[in-house]
Tab-separated table of C-alpha atoms in Angstrom:
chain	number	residue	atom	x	y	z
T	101	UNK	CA	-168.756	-99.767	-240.361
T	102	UNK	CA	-170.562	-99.756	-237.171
T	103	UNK	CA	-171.381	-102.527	-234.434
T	104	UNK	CA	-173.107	-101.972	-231.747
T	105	UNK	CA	-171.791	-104.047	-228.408
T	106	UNK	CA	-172.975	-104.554	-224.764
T	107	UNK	CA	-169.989	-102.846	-223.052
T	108	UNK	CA	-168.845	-99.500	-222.015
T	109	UNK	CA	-165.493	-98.359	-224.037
T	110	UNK	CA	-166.199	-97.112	-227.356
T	111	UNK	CA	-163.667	-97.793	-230.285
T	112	UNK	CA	-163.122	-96.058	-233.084
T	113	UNK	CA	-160.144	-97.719	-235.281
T	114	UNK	CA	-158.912	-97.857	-238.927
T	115	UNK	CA	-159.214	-101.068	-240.415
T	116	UNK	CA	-161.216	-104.449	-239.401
T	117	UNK	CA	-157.812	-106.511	-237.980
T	118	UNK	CA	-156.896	-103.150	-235.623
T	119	UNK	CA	-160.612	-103.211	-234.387
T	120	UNK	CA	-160.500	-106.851	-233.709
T	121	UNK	CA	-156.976	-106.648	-231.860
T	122	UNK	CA	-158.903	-103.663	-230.092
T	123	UNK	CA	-161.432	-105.320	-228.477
T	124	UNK	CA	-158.741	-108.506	-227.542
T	125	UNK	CA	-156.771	-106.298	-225.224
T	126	UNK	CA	-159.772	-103.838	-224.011
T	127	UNK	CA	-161.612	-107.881	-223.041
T	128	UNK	CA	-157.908	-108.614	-221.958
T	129	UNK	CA	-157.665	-106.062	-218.855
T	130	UNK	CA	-160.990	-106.301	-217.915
T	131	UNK	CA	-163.227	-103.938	-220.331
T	132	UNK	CA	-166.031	-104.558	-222.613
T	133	UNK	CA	-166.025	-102.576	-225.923
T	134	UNK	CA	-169.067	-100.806	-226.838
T	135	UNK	CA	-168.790	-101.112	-230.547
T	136	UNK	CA	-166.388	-101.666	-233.932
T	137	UNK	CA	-166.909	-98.655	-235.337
T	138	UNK	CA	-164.075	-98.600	-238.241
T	139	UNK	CA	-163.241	-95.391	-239.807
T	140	UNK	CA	-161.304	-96.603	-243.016
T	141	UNK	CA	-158.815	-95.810	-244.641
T	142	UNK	CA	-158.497	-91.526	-245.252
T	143	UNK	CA	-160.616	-90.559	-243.008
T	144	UNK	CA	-160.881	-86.537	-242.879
T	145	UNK	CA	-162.087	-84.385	-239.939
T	146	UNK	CA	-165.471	-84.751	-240.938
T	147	UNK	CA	-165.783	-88.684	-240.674
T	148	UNK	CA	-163.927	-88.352	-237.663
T	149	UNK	CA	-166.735	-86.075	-235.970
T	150	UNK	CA	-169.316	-87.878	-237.278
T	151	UNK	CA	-167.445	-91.428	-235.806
T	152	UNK	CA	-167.504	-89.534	-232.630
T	153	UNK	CA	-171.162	-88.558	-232.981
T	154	UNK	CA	-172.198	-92.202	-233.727
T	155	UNK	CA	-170.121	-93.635	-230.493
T	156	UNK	CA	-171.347	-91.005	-228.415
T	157	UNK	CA	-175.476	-91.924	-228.931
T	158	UNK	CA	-174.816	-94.855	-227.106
T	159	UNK	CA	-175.630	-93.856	-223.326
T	160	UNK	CA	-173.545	-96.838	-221.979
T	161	UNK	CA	-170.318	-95.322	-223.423
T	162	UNK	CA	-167.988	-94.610	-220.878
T	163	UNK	CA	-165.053	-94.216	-222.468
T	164	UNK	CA	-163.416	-93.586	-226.100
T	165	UNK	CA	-160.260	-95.534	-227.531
T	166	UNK	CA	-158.966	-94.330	-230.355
């Protein structure tokens, strides 16, 4: 599951209510995610990577929380 979003911290998390608690305390100190990008549940290397990949294309990405 991936959203693009208009800020500059990308988030990769596992499950919907971590990503949404995510963005609360990234919008909480100041940030702006750039995403919800939600791995799921057993995620291997490869989905990892490829999470990475997908949050990396955007050029206003600043910064990763994982």
């Amino acid at each position: 599951n991936y959203v693009k979003l208009d800020g500059t911290i990308g988030c990769m998390v596992n499950g919907a209510g971590l990503a949404m608690a995510t963005m609360d305390i990234i919008k909480l100190y100041g940030g702006e995610p750039a995403n919800f990008l939600d791995v799921g549940g057993g995620a291997d290397k490869e989905k990892v990577t490829e999470a990475f990949k997908i949050i990396l294309r955007d050029p206003n990405v600043e910064a990763i929380l994982v």
